[in-house]
């Protein structure tokens, strides 16, 4: 076994691979001298919306801001309850809080780690106004069931698609099923900028216009402010990078899926490790390859010792976070989340990984004896 270091990810590799088109895109923006809300963003907005199969895309400052502005645009008021999961990263609930909403957390399905739709109805009250399903790790939540419940109780659905660029559910793209879809283009996402960026996608032109105004100080026409807004824009430099990378997203995702399938096949006979499951009708894009083992601590240490970097997504569920103590009483609804959180581990998976790196991870994982100590 060679002892080469395999990092969890390496964003410089994508640049090396596409240096020419990225440099050209950047130079064009610099030479044009127009940096905020220009033609490059418009082009990226319409290209990405078309990729997702919807009409409108509104570029914003980050994925968190996409969720925040989308929730405001769908009429969340102070004290409105917004249903989401505790097995997500903090920005999902930070956005709900920003918008004045109260996060109501439901448990996850133990196979896909996404929202367990059968646990939603018990949490609906008079004050519930929206559901934020998170398409976690690269896989869509159970959108048919979520959509049915939303229709029954007249709730808005705002999809958190930050980890799901290119993921589909029964042939429909992430973000195209609810009222709005919210994307992050944080550098490490499946489609990443070289800084912060995000987008709200939707089908309704009035909603798109509302988000467009909210991201730009509440302006509707120049110097006319019909509402109190924010400054949350996707700049031309980032838009040009994203526009240059978008045509390659399919190939990145194809390679991610290929590596994931090789991993899963190789781990099949390991009775101490549970590989990720692709839910029925769902096309997983493996933003993360998350395995489960009750021996996480020693397993992670062993991998580290053999030069394989791993991460945990996420070590502390939302209701256990100091900033969200008010959510702690909801723990009684979150037994699957709480029992699985200590066992989840993300292995390295990125499009530029070589076959020999993939094999090194496989051999190292398979060589571990879970009965040994480290
Ligand atoms: C990355 C991420 C976000 C936040 O996106 P930013 O662009 O970092 O603000 C929100 N939700 C999920 C599930 C994410 O992975």
Short mmCIF file of C-alpha atoms and ligand atoms in Angstrom, two decimals:
data_model
loop_
_atom_site.label_atom_id
_atom_site.label_comp_id
_atom_site.label_asym_id
_atom_site.label_seq_id
_atom_site.Cartn_x
_atom_site.Cartn_y
_atom_site.Cartn_z
CA UNK A 1 0.00 0.00 0.00
CA UNK A 2 1.55 3.33 -1.01
CA UNK A 3 1.28 6.05 1.61
CA UNK A 4 0.42 9.04 -0.59
CA UNK A 5 -1.66 11.76 1.03
CA UNK A 6 -5.20 12.02 -0.28
CA UNK A 7 -6.83 15.30 0.71
CA UNK A 8 -10.58 15.62 1.23
CA UNK A 9 -10.64 17.89 -1.80
CA UNK A 10 -8.33 20.11 -3.84
CA UNK A 11 -9.97 23.06 -5.59
CA UNK A 12 -6.82 24.09 -7.44
CA UNK A 13 -7.15 20.98 -9.64
CA UNK A 14 -10.31 22.28 -11.33
CA UNK A 15 -8.55 25.53 -12.12
CA UNK A 16 -5.50 23.73 -13.55
CA UNK A 17 -7.82 21.66 -15.71
CA UNK A 18 -9.81 24.64 -17.06
CA UNK A 19 -7.23 27.41 -16.73
CA UNK A 20 -7.65 28.74 -20.26
CA UNK A 21 -11.41 29.24 -20.24
CA UNK A 22 -11.39 30.65 -16.70
CA UNK A 23 -8.58 33.10 -17.40
CA UNK A 24 -10.33 34.23 -20.57
CA UNK A 25 -13.63 34.72 -18.73
CA UNK A 26 -11.95 36.76 -15.97
CA UNK A 27 -10.05 38.92 -18.43
CA UNK A 28 -13.21 39.74 -20.34
CA UNK A 29 -14.83 41.09 -17.18
CA UNK A 30 -11.73 43.10 -16.22
CA UNK A 31 -11.49 44.62 -19.69
CA UNK A 32 -15.18 45.48 -19.83
CA UNK A 33 -14.92 47.23 -16.48
CA UNK A 34 -18.47 46.43 -15.29
CA UNK A 35 -18.43 44.48 -12.03
CA UNK A 36 -21.86 44.27 -10.41
CA UNK A 37 -25.23 43.37 -12.00
CA UNK A 38 -24.16 43.20 -15.61
CA UNK A 39 -24.54 41.10 -18.74
CA UNK A 40 -22.37 38.21 -17.51
CA UNK A 41 -24.67 37.65 -14.53
CA UNK A 42 -27.75 37.84 -16.76
CA UNK A 43 -26.24 35.22 -19.01
CA UNK A 44 -25.35 32.94 -16.11
CA UNK A 45 -28.80 33.41 -14.54
CA UNK A 46 -30.60 32.36 -17.70
CA UNK A 47 -28.16 29.50 -18.43
CA UNK A 48 -28.38 28.04 -14.94
CA UNK A 49 -32.17 28.43 -14.78
CA UNK A 50 -32.43 26.65 -18.16
CA UNK A 51 -30.14 23.90 -16.88
CA UNK A 52 -32.55 23.43 -13.96
CA UNK A 53 -35.59 23.50 -16.26
CA UNK A 54 -37.15 26.69 -14.87
CA UNK A 55 -37.66 30.13 -16.32
CA UNK A 56 -36.01 32.47 -13.83
CA UNK A 57 -32.73 32.65 -11.95
CA UNK A 58 -31.73 35.50 -9.66
CA UNK A 59 -28.07 35.60 -8.62
CA UNK A 60 -27.43 36.52 -4.99
CA UNK A 61 -24.48 36.75 -2.62
CA UNK A 62 -24.50 33.18 -1.20
CA UNK A 63 -26.61 30.09 -0.65
CA UNK A 64 -27.63 31.38 2.78
CA UNK A 65 -28.81 34.63 1.19
CA UNK A 66 -30.68 32.69 -1.51
CA UNK A 67 -32.68 30.93 1.24
CA UNK A 68 -33.15 34.14 3.22
CA UNK A 69 -34.46 36.17 0.27
CA UNK A 70 -36.55 33.26 -1.06
CA UNK A 71 -38.27 32.90 2.32
CA UNK A 72 -38.97 36.64 2.45
CA UNK A 73 -40.28 36.54 -1.12
CA UNK A 74 -42.73 33.80 -0.23
CA UNK A 75 -44.18 35.93 2.53
CA UNK A 76 -42.62 34.55 5.73
CA UNK A 77 -43.59 36.82 8.60
CA UNK A 78 -42.04 37.24 12.02
CA UNK A 79 -42.97 34.16 14.06
CA UNK A 80 -43.94 32.00 11.06
CA UNK A 81 -42.90 28.40 11.56
CA UNK A 82 -40.69 26.89 8.88
CA UNK A 83 -40.21 23.13 8.78
CA UNK A 84 -36.76 21.75 7.97
CA UNK A 85 -34.30 19.12 9.25
CA UNK A 86 -31.69 19.12 12.04
CA UNK A 87 -29.34 17.00 9.93
CA UNK A 88 -28.06 19.91 7.82
CA UNK A 89 -25.49 22.66 8.10
CA UNK A 90 -26.30 25.79 10.10
CA UNK A 91 -26.92 28.13 7.10
CA UNK A 92 -30.25 26.41 6.37
CA UNK A 93 -31.65 27.49 9.75
CA UNK A 94 -29.65 30.74 9.87
CA UNK A 95 -31.61 31.82 6.78
CA UNK A 96 -34.91 30.88 8.44
CA UNK A 97 -33.96 32.98 11.48
CA UNK A 98 -32.81 35.93 9.29
CA UNK A 99 -36.22 35.89 7.60
CA UNK A 100 -37.91 36.08 11.01
CA UNK A 101 -39.09 32.48 10.92
CA UNK A 102 -38.98 29.87 13.67
CA UNK A 103 -37.19 26.64 12.66
CA UNK A 104 -39.26 23.51 13.30
CA UNK A 105 -37.08 20.44 12.93
CA UNK A 106 -38.23 17.05 11.68
CA UNK A 107 -36.36 13.77 11.63
CA UNK A 108 -34.61 12.14 8.71
CA UNK A 109 -35.13 8.90 6.84
CA UNK A 110 -32.29 6.58 7.98
CA UNK A 111 -31.58 5.33 4.45
CA UNK A 112 -31.18 8.61 2.55
CA UNK A 113 -30.46 11.02 5.47
CA UNK A 114 -33.02 13.45 3.98
CA UNK A 115 -36.30 14.70 5.50
CA UNK A 116 -38.67 11.93 6.59
CA UNK A 117 -41.91 13.20 5.05
CA UNK A 118 -44.02 10.95 7.29
CA UNK A 119 -42.88 13.05 10.27
CA UNK A 120 -43.96 16.42 8.88
CA UNK A 121 -47.69 16.46 9.62
CA UNK A 122 -47.28 16.01 13.39
CA UNK A 123 -45.32 19.30 13.42
CA UNK A 124 -47.76 21.45 11.44
CA UNK A 125 -49.56 24.19 13.39
CA UNK A 126 -51.61 27.33 12.62
CA UNK A 127 -48.36 29.25 12.28
CA UNK A 128 -46.60 26.92 9.81
CA UNK A 129 -45.96 28.69 6.53
CA UNK A 130 -43.23 26.83 4.65
CA UNK A 131 -41.18 23.66 4.31
CA UNK A 132 -37.46 23.77 3.48
CA UNK A 133 -36.39 20.30 2.34
CA UNK A 134 -32.61 19.92 2.11
CA UNK A 135 -31.28 17.83 -0.79
CA UNK A 136 -28.45 16.63 1.37
CA UNK A 137 -25.11 15.15 0.27
CA UNK A 138 -26.23 15.36 -3.39
CA UNK A 139 -29.56 13.55 -3.19
CA UNK A 140 -33.10 14.98 -3.37
CA UNK A 141 -35.52 14.66 -0.48
CA UNK A 142 -38.82 12.78 -0.96
CA UNK A 143 -40.40 15.59 -2.99
CA UNK A 144 -43.66 13.86 -4.00
CA UNK A 145 -44.69 13.33 -0.37
CA UNK A 146 -43.46 16.78 0.67
CA UNK A 147 -45.34 18.41 -2.21
CA UNK A 148 -48.57 16.59 -1.28
CA UNK A 149 -48.38 17.76 2.34
CA UNK A 150 -47.56 21.31 1.25
CA UNK A 151 -50.59 21.35 -1.07
CA UNK A 152 -52.88 19.94 1.63
CA UNK A 153 -51.92 22.63 4.18
CA UNK A 154 -51.21 25.45 1.69
CA UNK A 155 -47.53 25.74 2.59
CA UNK A 156 -44.74 27.14 0.42
CA UNK A 157 -41.82 24.84 -0.47
CA UNK A 158 -38.34 26.37 -0.67
CA UNK A 159 -35.75 23.75 -1.67
CA UNK A 160 -32.24 23.93 -0.25
CA UNK A 161 -30.26 22.75 -3.30
CA UNK A 162 -26.83 23.85 -2.07
CA UNK A 163 -25.47 20.28 -2.36
CA UNK A 164 -27.56 19.14 -5.32
CA UNK A 165 -26.49 20.80 -8.59
CA UNK A 166 -27.68 18.34 -11.24
CA UNK A 167 -29.55 16.01 -8.84
CA UNK A 168 -32.96 14.87 -10.01
CA UNK A 169 -36.09 13.36 -8.48
CA UNK A 170 -38.21 11.30 -10.88
CA UNK A 171 -36.61 13.18 -13.74
CA UNK A 172 -37.18 16.66 -12.27
CA UNK A 173 -34.23 18.86 -11.35
CA UNK A 174 -33.51 19.91 -7.79
CA UNK A 175 -35.04 23.35 -7.27
CA UNK A 176 -37.70 22.97 -9.96
CA UNK A 177 -40.25 21.14 -7.81
CA UNK A 178 -41.05 23.58 -5.02
CA UNK A 179 -42.01 27.25 -5.21
CA UNK A 180 -38.35 28.20 -5.26
CA UNK A 181 -34.96 26.50 -5.37
CA UNK A 182 -31.91 27.92 -3.59
CA UNK A 183 -28.41 27.21 -4.77
CA UNK A 184 -25.00 27.94 -3.30
CA UNK A 185 -21.90 28.26 -5.47
CA UNK A 186 -19.51 28.17 -2.53
CA UNK A 187 -16.12 27.01 -3.93
CA UNK A 188 -16.40 23.36 -2.83
CA UNK A 189 -19.95 22.76 -4.12
CA UNK A 190 -20.51 20.65 -7.25
CA UNK A 191 -20.57 23.93 -9.21
CA UNK A 192 -18.33 26.33 -7.33
CA UNK A 193 -17.24 29.96 -7.72
CA UNK A 194 -13.94 31.36 -6.41
CA UNK A 195 -15.67 33.15 -3.58
CA UNK A 196 -19.25 33.36 -2.33
CA UNK A 197 -22.22 33.20 -4.69
CA UNK A 198 -25.76 31.84 -4.78
CA UNK A 199 -28.98 31.81 -6.78
CA UNK A 200 -32.74 31.60 -6.34
CA UNK A 201 -34.53 29.83 -9.16
CA UNK A 202 -38.31 29.91 -9.72
CA UNK A 203 -41.11 29.69 -12.25
CA UNK A 204 -43.11 32.76 -11.23
CA UNK A 205 -41.94 36.07 -12.77
CA UNK A 206 -43.44 38.11 -9.91
CA UNK A 207 -41.44 36.12 -7.35
CA UNK A 208 -38.27 36.50 -9.45
CA UNK A 209 -38.80 40.27 -9.58
CA UNK A 210 -39.33 40.40 -5.84
CA UNK A 211 -36.04 38.58 -5.16
CA UNK A 212 -34.33 40.83 -7.72
CA UNK A 213 -35.51 43.87 -5.81
CA UNK A 214 -34.67 42.42 -2.36
CA UNK A 215 -31.06 41.66 -3.40
CA UNK A 216 -30.57 45.25 -4.54
CA UNK A 217 -31.67 47.51 -1.63
CA UNK A 218 -35.35 46.93 -2.38
CA UNK A 219 -35.00 48.92 -5.56
CA UNK A 220 -37.52 48.46 -8.39
CA UNK A 221 -36.34 51.26 -10.68
CA UNK A 222 -33.14 53.18 -10.15
CA UNK A 223 -33.40 55.13 -6.86
CA UNK A 224 -36.99 53.99 -6.30
CA UNK A 225 -37.27 51.71 -3.26
CA UNK A 226 -40.66 50.09 -2.82
CA UNK A 227 -39.54 47.93 0.09
CA UNK A 228 -36.66 47.57 2.52
CA UNK A 229 -34.08 45.35 0.89
CA UNK A 230 -30.52 44.10 1.19
CA UNK A 231 -27.25 44.10 -0.66
CA UNK A 232 -26.80 40.52 -1.86
CA UNK A 233 -25.51 40.22 -5.40
CA UNK A 234 -23.57 37.72 -7.45
CA UNK A 235 -20.77 39.79 -8.99
CA UNK A 236 -19.57 39.67 -12.60
CA UNK A 237 -16.22 38.05 -11.75
CA UNK A 238 -17.89 35.11 -9.99
CA UNK A 239 -20.61 34.92 -12.65
CA UNK A 240 -17.99 34.68 -15.41
CA UNK A 241 -16.24 31.78 -13.63
CA UNK A 242 -19.53 29.96 -13.07
CA UNK A 243 -20.61 30.52 -16.67
CA UNK A 244 -17.30 29.05 -17.89
CA UNK A 245 -17.62 26.01 -15.60
CA UNK A 246 -21.34 25.29 -16.15
CA UNK A 247 -20.88 23.32 -19.41
CA UNK A 248 -18.57 20.96 -17.48
CA UNK A 249 -20.94 20.28 -14.58
CA UNK A 250 -22.37 17.16 -16.23
CA UNK A 251 -18.90 15.66 -16.61
CA UNK A 252 -17.96 16.54 -13.00
CA UNK A 253 -21.13 14.84 -11.76
CA UNK A 254 -20.59 11.83 -13.99
CA UNK A 255 -17.13 11.33 -12.49
CA UNK A 256 -18.49 11.80 -8.95
CA UNK A 257 -21.10 9.10 -9.56
CA UNK A 258 -18.52 6.81 -11.11
CA UNK A 259 -16.24 7.03 -8.06
CA UNK A 260 -19.22 6.60 -5.71
CA UNK A 261 -20.30 3.42 -7.47
CA UNK A 262 -16.78 1.98 -7.40
CA UNK A 263 -16.60 2.73 -3.64
CA UNK A 264 -20.00 1.24 -2.90
CA UNK A 265 -19.27 -1.92 -4.88
CA UNK A 266 -15.94 -2.36 -3.07
CA UNK A 267 -17.49 -1.83 0.38
CA UNK A 268 -20.42 -4.20 -0.18
CA UNK A 269 -19.06 -7.08 1.91
CA UNK A 270 -17.92 -4.94 4.86
CA UNK A 271 -20.46 -5.64 7.59
CA UNK A 272 -19.22 -2.76 9.79
CA UNK A 273 -19.76 -0.03 7.17
CA UNK A 274 -22.96 1.22 5.56
CA UNK A 275 -22.46 2.84 2.16
CA UNK A 276 -24.83 5.56 0.92
CA UNK A 277 -28.18 4.52 -0.58
CA UNK A 278 -29.66 6.12 -3.66
CA UNK A 279 -33.39 6.53 -2.97
CA UNK A 280 -35.92 5.30 -5.53
CA UNK A 281 -36.28 7.62 -8.52
CA UNK A 282 -33.42 9.79 -7.29
CA UNK A 283 -30.29 10.65 -9.22
CA UNK A 284 -27.60 11.29 -6.60
CA UNK A 285 -24.73 13.65 -7.55
CA UNK A 286 -22.52 12.76 -4.57
CA UNK A 287 -21.54 16.19 -3.35
CA UNK A 288 -20.40 14.07 -0.40
CA UNK A 289 -19.85 10.34 -0.03
CA UNK A 290 -21.07 9.69 3.49
CA UNK A 291 -20.66 6.30 5.13
CA UNK A 292 -21.91 5.13 8.49
CA UNK A 293 -20.07 3.10 11.10
CA UNK A 294 -20.41 2.77 14.85
CA UNK A 295 -16.60 2.75 14.98
CA UNK A 296 -16.25 6.23 13.52
CA UNK A 297 -13.62 7.58 15.91
CA UNK A 298 -11.00 4.84 15.52
CA UNK A 299 -11.84 4.44 11.80
CA UNK A 300 -11.26 8.13 11.09
CA UNK A 301 -7.99 8.07 13.06
CA UNK A 302 -6.82 5.01 11.14
CA UNK A 303 -7.57 6.67 7.78
CA UNK A 304 -5.79 9.85 8.87
CA UNK A 305 -2.75 7.78 9.85
CA UNK A 306 -2.75 6.27 6.36
CA UNK A 307 -2.92 9.68 4.66
CA UNK A 308 -6.64 9.79 3.91
CA UNK A 309 -8.38 12.96 4.97
CA UNK A 310 -12.04 12.64 5.99
CA UNK A 311 -14.61 15.09 7.37
CA UNK A 312 -17.84 14.87 9.33
CA UNK A 313 -21.09 16.28 7.93
CA UNK A 314 -22.29 17.34 10.39
CA UNK A 315 -20.78 16.73 13.83
CA UNK A 316 -23.45 18.66 15.76
CA UNK A 317 -27.13 18.59 14.73
CA UNK A 318 -28.86 21.99 14.73
CA UNK A 319 -30.81 21.53 17.99
CA UNK A 320 -27.54 20.70 19.81
CA UNK A 321 -25.84 23.91 18.63
CA UNK A 322 -25.30 26.59 21.29
CA UNK A 323 -26.76 29.24 18.97
CA UNK A 324 -30.00 27.27 18.59
CA UNK A 325 -30.67 26.21 22.21
CA UNK A 326 -34.28 27.24 21.70
CA UNK A 327 -34.55 24.21 19.37
CA UNK A 328 -33.30 21.73 21.99
CA UNK A 329 -36.77 20.79 23.28
CA UNK A 330 -37.46 19.47 19.75
CA UNK A 331 -34.95 16.64 20.39
CA UNK A 332 -37.86 14.30 21.13
CA UNK A 333 -38.77 14.40 17.43
CA UNK A 334 -35.20 13.81 16.27
CA UNK A 335 -34.18 10.35 17.47
CA UNK A 336 -32.88 9.13 14.09
CA UNK A 337 -30.86 12.32 13.62
CA UNK A 338 -29.37 12.04 17.09
CA UNK A 339 -28.60 8.33 16.87
CA UNK A 340 -26.92 8.61 13.45
CA UNK A 341 -24.95 11.83 13.87
CA UNK A 342 -22.10 10.14 15.82
CA UNK A 343 -21.65 7.52 13.07
CA UNK A 344 -21.44 9.54 9.84
CA UNK A 345 -18.15 10.04 8.02
CA UNK A 346 -17.43 11.59 4.61
CA UNK A 347 -14.71 9.98 2.49
CA UNK A 348 -12.77 11.95 -0.14
CA UNK A 349 -14.65 12.19 -3.44
CA UNK A 350 -13.99 14.88 -6.04
CA UNK A 351 -14.01 14.75 -9.86
CA UNK A 352 -10.24 15.08 -10.24
CA UNK A 353 -9.44 12.07 -8.04
CA UNK A 354 -7.39 9.56 -10.00
CA UNK A 355 -8.26 5.89 -10.23
CA UNK A 356 -5.17 5.05 -8.22
CA UNK A 357 -6.24 7.44 -5.44
CA UNK A 358 -9.69 5.83 -5.45
CA UNK A 359 -8.08 2.41 -5.22
CA UNK A 360 -5.85 3.52 -2.39
CA UNK A 361 -8.91 4.65 -0.40
CA UNK A 362 -10.64 1.34 -1.13
CA UNK A 363 -7.66 -0.82 -0.15
CA UNK A 364 -7.08 1.15 3.01
CA UNK A 365 -10.73 0.97 4.07
CA UNK A 366 -10.92 -2.75 3.33
CA UNK A 367 -7.70 -3.45 5.22
CA UNK A 368 -9.09 -2.04 8.46
CA UNK A 369 -9.97 -4.43 11.19
CA UNK A 370 -12.87 -2.94 13.16
CA UNK A 371 -11.99 -5.21 16.13
CA UNK A 372 -8.52 -3.69 16.40
CA UNK A 373 -7.98 -0.48 18.31
CA UNK A 374 -6.92 2.03 15.61
C1 LIG B 1 -23.32 25.31 1.55
C2 LIG B 1 -24.69 25.15 2.07
C3 LIG B 1 -25.51 26.25 2.38
C4 LIG B 1 -25.00 27.65 2.43
O1 LIG B 1 -24.43 28.14 1.29
P1 LIG B 1 -23.41 29.39 1.39
O2 LIG B 1 -23.20 29.74 -0.04
O3 LIG B 1 -22.19 28.92 2.07
O4 LIG B 1 -24.10 30.47 2.13
C5 LIG B 1 -26.82 26.02 2.75
N1 LIG B 1 -27.32 24.78 2.84
C6 LIG B 1 -26.56 23.69 2.57
C7 LIG B 1 -27.19 22.33 2.69
C8 LIG B 1 -25.23 23.84 2.20
O5 LIG B 1 -24.48 22.75 1.96
#
